[in-house]
mmCIF file of N, CA and C in Angstrom:
data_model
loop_
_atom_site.group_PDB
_atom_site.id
_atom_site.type_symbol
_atom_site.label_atom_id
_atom_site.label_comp_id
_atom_site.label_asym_id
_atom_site.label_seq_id
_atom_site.Cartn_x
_atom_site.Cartn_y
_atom_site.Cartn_z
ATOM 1 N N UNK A 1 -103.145 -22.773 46.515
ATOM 2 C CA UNK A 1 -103.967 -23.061 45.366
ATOM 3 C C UNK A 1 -104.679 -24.379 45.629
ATOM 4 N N UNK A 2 -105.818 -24.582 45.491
ATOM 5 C CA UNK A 2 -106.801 -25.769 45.928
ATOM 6 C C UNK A 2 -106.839 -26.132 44.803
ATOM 7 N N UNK A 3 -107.392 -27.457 44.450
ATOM 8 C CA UNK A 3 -107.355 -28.476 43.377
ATOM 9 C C UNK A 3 -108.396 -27.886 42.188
ATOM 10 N N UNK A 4 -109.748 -27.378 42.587
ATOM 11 C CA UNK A 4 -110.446 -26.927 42.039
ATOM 12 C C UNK A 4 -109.847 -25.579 40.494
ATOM 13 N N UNK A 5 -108.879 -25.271 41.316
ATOM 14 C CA UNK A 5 -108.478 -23.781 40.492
ATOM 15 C C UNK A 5 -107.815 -24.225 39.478
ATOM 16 N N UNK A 6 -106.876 -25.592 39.660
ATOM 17 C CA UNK A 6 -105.608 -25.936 38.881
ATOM 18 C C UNK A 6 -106.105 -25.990 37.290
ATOM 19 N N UNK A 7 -107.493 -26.664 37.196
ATOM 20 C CA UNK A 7 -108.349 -26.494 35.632
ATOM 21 C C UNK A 7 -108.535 -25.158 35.188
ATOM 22 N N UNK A 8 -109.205 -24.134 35.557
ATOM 23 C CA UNK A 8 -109.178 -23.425 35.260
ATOM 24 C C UNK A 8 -108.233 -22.417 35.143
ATOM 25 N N UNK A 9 -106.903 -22.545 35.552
ATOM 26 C CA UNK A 9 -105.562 -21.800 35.547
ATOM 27 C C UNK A 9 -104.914 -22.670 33.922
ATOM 28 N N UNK A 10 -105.377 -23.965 34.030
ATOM 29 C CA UNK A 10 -104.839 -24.369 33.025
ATOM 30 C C UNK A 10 -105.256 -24.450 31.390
ATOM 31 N N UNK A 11 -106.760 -23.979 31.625
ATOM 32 C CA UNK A 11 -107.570 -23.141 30.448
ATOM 33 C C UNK A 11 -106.912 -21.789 30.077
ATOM 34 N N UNK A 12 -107.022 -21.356 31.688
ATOM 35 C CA UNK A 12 -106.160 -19.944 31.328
ATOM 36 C C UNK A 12 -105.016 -19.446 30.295
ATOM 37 N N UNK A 13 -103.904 -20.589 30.826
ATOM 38 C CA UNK A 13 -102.826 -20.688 29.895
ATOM 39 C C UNK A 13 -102.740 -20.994 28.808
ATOM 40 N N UNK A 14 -103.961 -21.750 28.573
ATOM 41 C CA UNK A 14 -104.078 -22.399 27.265
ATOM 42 C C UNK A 14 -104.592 -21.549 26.264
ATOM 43 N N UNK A 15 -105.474 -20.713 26.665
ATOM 44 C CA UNK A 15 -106.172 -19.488 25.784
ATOM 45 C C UNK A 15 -105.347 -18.591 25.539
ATOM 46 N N UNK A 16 -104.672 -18.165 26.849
ATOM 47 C CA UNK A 16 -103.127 -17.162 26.435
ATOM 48 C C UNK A 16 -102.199 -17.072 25.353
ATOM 49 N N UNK A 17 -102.092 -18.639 25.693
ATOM 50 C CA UNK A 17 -100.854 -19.490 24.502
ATOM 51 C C UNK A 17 -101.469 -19.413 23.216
ATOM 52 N N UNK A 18 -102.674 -19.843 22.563
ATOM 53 C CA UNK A 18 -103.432 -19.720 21.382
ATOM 54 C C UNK A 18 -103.621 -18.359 21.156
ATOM 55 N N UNK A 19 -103.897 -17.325 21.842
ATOM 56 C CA UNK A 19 -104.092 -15.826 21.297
ATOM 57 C C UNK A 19 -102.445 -15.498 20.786
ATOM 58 N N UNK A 20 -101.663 -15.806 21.498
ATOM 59 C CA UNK A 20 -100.369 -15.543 21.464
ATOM 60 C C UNK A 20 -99.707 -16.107 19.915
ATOM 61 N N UNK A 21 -100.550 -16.923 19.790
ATOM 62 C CA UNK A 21 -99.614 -17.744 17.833
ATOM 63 C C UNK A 21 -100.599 -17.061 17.079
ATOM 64 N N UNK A 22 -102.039 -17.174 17.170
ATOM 65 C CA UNK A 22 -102.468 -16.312 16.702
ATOM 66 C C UNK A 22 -103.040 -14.810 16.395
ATOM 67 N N UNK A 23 -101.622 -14.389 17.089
ATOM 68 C CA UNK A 23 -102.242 -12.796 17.144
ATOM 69 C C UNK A 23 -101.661 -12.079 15.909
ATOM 70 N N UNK A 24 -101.036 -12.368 15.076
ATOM 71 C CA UNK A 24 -100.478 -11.393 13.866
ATOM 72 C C UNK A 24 -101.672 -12.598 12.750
ATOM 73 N N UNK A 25 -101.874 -13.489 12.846
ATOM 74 C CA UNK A 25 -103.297 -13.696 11.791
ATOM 75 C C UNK A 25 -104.571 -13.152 11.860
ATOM 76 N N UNK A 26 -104.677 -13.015 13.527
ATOM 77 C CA UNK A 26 -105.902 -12.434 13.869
ATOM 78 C C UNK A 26 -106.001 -11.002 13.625
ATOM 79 N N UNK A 27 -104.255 -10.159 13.467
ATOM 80 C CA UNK A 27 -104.455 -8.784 13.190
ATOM 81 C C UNK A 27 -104.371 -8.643 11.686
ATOM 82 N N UNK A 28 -104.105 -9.385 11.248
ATOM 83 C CA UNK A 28 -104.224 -9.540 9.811
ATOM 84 C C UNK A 28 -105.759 -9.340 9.302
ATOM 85 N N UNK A 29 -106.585 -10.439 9.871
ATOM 86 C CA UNK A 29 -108.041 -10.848 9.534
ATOM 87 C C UNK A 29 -108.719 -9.466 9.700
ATOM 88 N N UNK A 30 -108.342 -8.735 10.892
ATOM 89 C CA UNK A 30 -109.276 -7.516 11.607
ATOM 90 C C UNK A 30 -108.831 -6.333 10.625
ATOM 91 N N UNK A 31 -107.581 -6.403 9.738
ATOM 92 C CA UNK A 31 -107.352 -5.185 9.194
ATOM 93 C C UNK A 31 -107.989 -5.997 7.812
ATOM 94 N N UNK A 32 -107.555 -6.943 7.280
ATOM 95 C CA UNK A 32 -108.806 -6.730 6.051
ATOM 96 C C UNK A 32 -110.113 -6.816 6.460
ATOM 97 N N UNK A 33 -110.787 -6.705 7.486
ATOM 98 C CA UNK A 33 -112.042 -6.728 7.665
ATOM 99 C C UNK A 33 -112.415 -4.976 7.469
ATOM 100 N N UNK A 34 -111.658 -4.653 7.895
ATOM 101 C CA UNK A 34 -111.612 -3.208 8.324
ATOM 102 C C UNK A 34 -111.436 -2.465 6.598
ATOM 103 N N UNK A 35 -110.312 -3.040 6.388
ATOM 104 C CA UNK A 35 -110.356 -2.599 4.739
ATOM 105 C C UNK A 35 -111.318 -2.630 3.901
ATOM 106 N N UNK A 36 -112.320 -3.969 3.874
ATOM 107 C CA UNK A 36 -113.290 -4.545 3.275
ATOM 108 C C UNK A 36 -114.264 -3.179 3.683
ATOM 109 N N UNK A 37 -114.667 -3.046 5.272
ATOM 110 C CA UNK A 37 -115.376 -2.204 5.296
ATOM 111 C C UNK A 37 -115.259 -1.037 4.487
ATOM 112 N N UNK A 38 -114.100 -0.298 4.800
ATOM 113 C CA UNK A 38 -114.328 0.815 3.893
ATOM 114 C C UNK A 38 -114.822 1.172 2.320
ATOM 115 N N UNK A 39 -114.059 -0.114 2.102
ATOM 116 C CA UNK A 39 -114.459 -0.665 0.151
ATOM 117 C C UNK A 39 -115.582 -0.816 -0.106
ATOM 118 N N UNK A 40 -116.625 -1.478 1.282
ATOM 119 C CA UNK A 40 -117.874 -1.370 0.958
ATOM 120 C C UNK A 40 -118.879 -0.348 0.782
ATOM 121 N N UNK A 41 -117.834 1.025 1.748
ATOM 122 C CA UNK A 41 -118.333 2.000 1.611
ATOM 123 C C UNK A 41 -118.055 2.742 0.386
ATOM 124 N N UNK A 42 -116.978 2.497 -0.098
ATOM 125 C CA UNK A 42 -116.705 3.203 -1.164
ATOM 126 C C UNK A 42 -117.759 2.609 -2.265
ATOM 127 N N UNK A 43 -118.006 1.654 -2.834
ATOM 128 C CA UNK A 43 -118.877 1.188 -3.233
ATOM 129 C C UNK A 43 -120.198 1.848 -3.346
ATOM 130 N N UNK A 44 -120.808 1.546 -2.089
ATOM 131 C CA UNK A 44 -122.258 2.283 -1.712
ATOM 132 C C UNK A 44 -122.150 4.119 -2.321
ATOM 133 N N UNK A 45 -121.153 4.735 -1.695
ATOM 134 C CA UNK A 45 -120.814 5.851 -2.606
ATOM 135 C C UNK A 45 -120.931 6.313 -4.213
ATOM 136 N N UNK A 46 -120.275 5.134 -4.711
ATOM 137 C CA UNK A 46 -119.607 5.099 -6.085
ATOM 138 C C UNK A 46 -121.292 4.709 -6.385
ATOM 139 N N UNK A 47 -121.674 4.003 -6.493
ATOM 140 C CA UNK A 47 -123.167 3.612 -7.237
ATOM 141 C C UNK A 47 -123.874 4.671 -7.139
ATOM 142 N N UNK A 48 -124.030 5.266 -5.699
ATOM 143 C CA UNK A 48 -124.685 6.663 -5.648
ATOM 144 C C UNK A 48 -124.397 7.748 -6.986
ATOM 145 N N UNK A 49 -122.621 7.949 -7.308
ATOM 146 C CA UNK A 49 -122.193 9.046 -8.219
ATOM 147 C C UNK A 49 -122.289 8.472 -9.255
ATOM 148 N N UNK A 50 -121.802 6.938 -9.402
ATOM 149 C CA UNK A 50 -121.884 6.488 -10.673
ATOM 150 C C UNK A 50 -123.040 6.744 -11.712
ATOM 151 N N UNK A 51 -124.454 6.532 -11.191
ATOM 152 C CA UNK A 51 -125.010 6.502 -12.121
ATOM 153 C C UNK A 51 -125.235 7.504 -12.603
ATOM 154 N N UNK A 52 -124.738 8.819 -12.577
ATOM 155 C CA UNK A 52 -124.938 10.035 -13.191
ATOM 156 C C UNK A 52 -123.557 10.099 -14.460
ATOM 157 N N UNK A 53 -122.722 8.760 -14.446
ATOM 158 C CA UNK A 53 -121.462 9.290 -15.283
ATOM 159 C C UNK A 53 -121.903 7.694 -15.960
ATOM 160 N N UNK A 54 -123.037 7.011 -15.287
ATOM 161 C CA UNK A 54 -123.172 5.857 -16.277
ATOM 162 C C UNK A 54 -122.355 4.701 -16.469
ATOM 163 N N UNK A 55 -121.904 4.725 -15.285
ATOM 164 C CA UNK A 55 -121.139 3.637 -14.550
ATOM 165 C C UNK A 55 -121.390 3.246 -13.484
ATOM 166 N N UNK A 56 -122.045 1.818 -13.562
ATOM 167 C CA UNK A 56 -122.224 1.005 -11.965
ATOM 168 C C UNK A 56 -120.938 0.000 -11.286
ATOM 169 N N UNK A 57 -121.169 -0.405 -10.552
ATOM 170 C CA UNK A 57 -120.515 -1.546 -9.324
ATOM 171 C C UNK A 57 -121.160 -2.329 -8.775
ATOM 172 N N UNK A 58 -121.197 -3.635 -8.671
ATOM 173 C CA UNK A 58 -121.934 -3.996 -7.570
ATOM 174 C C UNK A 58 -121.585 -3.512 -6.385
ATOM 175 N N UNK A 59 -122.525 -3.490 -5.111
ATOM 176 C CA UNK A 59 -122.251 -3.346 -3.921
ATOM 177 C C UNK A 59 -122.345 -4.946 -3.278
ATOM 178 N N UNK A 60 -121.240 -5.950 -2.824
ATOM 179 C CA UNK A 60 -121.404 -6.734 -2.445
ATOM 180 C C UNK A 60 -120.144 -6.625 -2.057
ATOM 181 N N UNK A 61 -120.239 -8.489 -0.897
ATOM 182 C CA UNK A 61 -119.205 -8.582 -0.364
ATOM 183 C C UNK A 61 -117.940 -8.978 -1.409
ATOM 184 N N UNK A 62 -118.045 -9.668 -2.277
ATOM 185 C CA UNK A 62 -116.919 -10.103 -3.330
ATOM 186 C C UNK A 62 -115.870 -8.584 -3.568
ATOM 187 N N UNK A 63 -117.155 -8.030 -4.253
ATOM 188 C CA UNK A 63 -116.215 -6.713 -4.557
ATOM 189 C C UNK A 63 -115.492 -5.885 -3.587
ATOM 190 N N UNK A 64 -116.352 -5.739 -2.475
ATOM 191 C CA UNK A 64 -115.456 -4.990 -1.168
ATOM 192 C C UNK A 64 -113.996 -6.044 -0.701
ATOM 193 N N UNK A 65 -113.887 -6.956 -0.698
ATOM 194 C CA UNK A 65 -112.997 -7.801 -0.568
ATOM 195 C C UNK A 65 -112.183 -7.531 -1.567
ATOM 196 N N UNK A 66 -112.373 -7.345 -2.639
ATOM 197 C CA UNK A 66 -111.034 -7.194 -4.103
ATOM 198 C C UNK A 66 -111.032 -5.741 -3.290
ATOM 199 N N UNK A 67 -111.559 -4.635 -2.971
ATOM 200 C CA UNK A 67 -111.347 -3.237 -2.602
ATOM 201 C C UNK A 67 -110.610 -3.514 -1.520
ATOM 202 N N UNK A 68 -110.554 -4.028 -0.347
ATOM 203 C CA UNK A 68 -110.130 -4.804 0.767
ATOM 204 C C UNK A 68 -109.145 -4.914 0.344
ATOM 205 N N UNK A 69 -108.543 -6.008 -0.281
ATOM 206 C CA UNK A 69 -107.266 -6.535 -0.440
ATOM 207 C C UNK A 69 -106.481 -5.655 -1.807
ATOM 208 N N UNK A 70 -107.429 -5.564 -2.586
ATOM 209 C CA UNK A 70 -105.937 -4.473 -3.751
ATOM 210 C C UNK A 70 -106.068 -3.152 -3.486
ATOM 211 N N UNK A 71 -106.757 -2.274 -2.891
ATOM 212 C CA UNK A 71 -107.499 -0.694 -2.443
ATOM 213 C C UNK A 71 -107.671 -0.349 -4.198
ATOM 214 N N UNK A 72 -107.082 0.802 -4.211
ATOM 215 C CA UNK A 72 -107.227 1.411 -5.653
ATOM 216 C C UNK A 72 -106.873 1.226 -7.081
ATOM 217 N N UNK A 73 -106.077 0.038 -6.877
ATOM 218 C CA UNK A 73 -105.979 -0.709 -8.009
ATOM 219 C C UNK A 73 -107.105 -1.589 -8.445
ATOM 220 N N UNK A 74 -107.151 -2.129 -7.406
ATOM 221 C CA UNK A 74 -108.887 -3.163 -7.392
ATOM 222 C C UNK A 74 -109.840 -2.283 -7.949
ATOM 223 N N UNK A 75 -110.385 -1.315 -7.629
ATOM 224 C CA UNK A 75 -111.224 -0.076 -7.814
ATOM 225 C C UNK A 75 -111.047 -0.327 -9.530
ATOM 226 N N UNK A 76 -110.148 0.278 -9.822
ATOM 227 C CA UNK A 76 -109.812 0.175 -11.651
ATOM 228 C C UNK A 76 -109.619 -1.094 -12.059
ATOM 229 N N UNK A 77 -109.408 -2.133 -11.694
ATOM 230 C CA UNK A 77 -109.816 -3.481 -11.848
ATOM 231 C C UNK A 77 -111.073 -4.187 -12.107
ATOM 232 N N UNK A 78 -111.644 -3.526 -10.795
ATOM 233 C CA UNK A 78 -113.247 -3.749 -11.075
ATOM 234 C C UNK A 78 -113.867 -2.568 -11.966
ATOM 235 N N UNK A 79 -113.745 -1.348 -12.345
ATOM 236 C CA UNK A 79 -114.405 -0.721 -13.226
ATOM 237 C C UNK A 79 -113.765 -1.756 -14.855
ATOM 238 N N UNK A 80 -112.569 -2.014 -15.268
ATOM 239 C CA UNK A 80 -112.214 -2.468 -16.448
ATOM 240 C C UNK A 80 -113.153 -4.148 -16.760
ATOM 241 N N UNK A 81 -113.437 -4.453 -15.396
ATOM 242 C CA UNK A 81 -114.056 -5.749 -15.534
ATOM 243 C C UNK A 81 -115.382 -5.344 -16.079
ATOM 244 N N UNK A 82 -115.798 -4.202 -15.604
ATOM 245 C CA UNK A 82 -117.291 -4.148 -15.667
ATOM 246 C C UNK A 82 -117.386 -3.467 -17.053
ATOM 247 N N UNK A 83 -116.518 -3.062 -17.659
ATOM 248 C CA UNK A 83 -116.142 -2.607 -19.011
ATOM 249 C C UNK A 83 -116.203 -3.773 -20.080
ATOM 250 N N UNK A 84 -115.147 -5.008 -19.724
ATOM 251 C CA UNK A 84 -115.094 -5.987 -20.704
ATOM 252 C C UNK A 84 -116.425 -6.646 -20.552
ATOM 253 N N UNK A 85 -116.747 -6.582 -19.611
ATOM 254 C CA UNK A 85 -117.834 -8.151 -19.678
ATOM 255 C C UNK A 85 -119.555 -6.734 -19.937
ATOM 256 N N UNK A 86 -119.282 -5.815 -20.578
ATOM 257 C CA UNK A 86 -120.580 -5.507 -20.864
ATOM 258 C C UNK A 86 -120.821 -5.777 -21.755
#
């Protein structure tokens, strides 16, 4: 091993070591991202059907995030919100 390599072996380890503490936050982050997505889709959906039963949602990131993190409770959370505050 020549002197040159010893830095970059020691980046190496160092990036290893940091993926390594953060790998159950980082799989955390990627599954509510992933959740969020779908909520956003559900969303985009729901506005589509909604307005024929006369009920909207926003489509934004706030709300896909409450869909994200509570799934179908959030869903009836956010319809009761959009109930009180009309």
């Amino acid at each position: 091993m020549t002197a040159p390599d010893v830095p970059w072996l020691a980046v190496a380890l160092l990036a290893l070591s940091i993926l390594a503490l953060l790998h159950r936050p980082l799989g955390r982050l990627l599954r509510l991202a992933a959740r969020s997505a779908v909520g956003l889709a559900v969303l985009a959906l729901f506005s589509q059907v909604g307005q024929f039963i006369g009920v909207s949602l926003g489509v934004n990131l706030i709300n896909a995030l409450i869909l994200g993190v509570l799934g179908v409770p959030g869903f009836g959370l956010l319809l009761m919100l959009q109930w009180v505050l009309r």
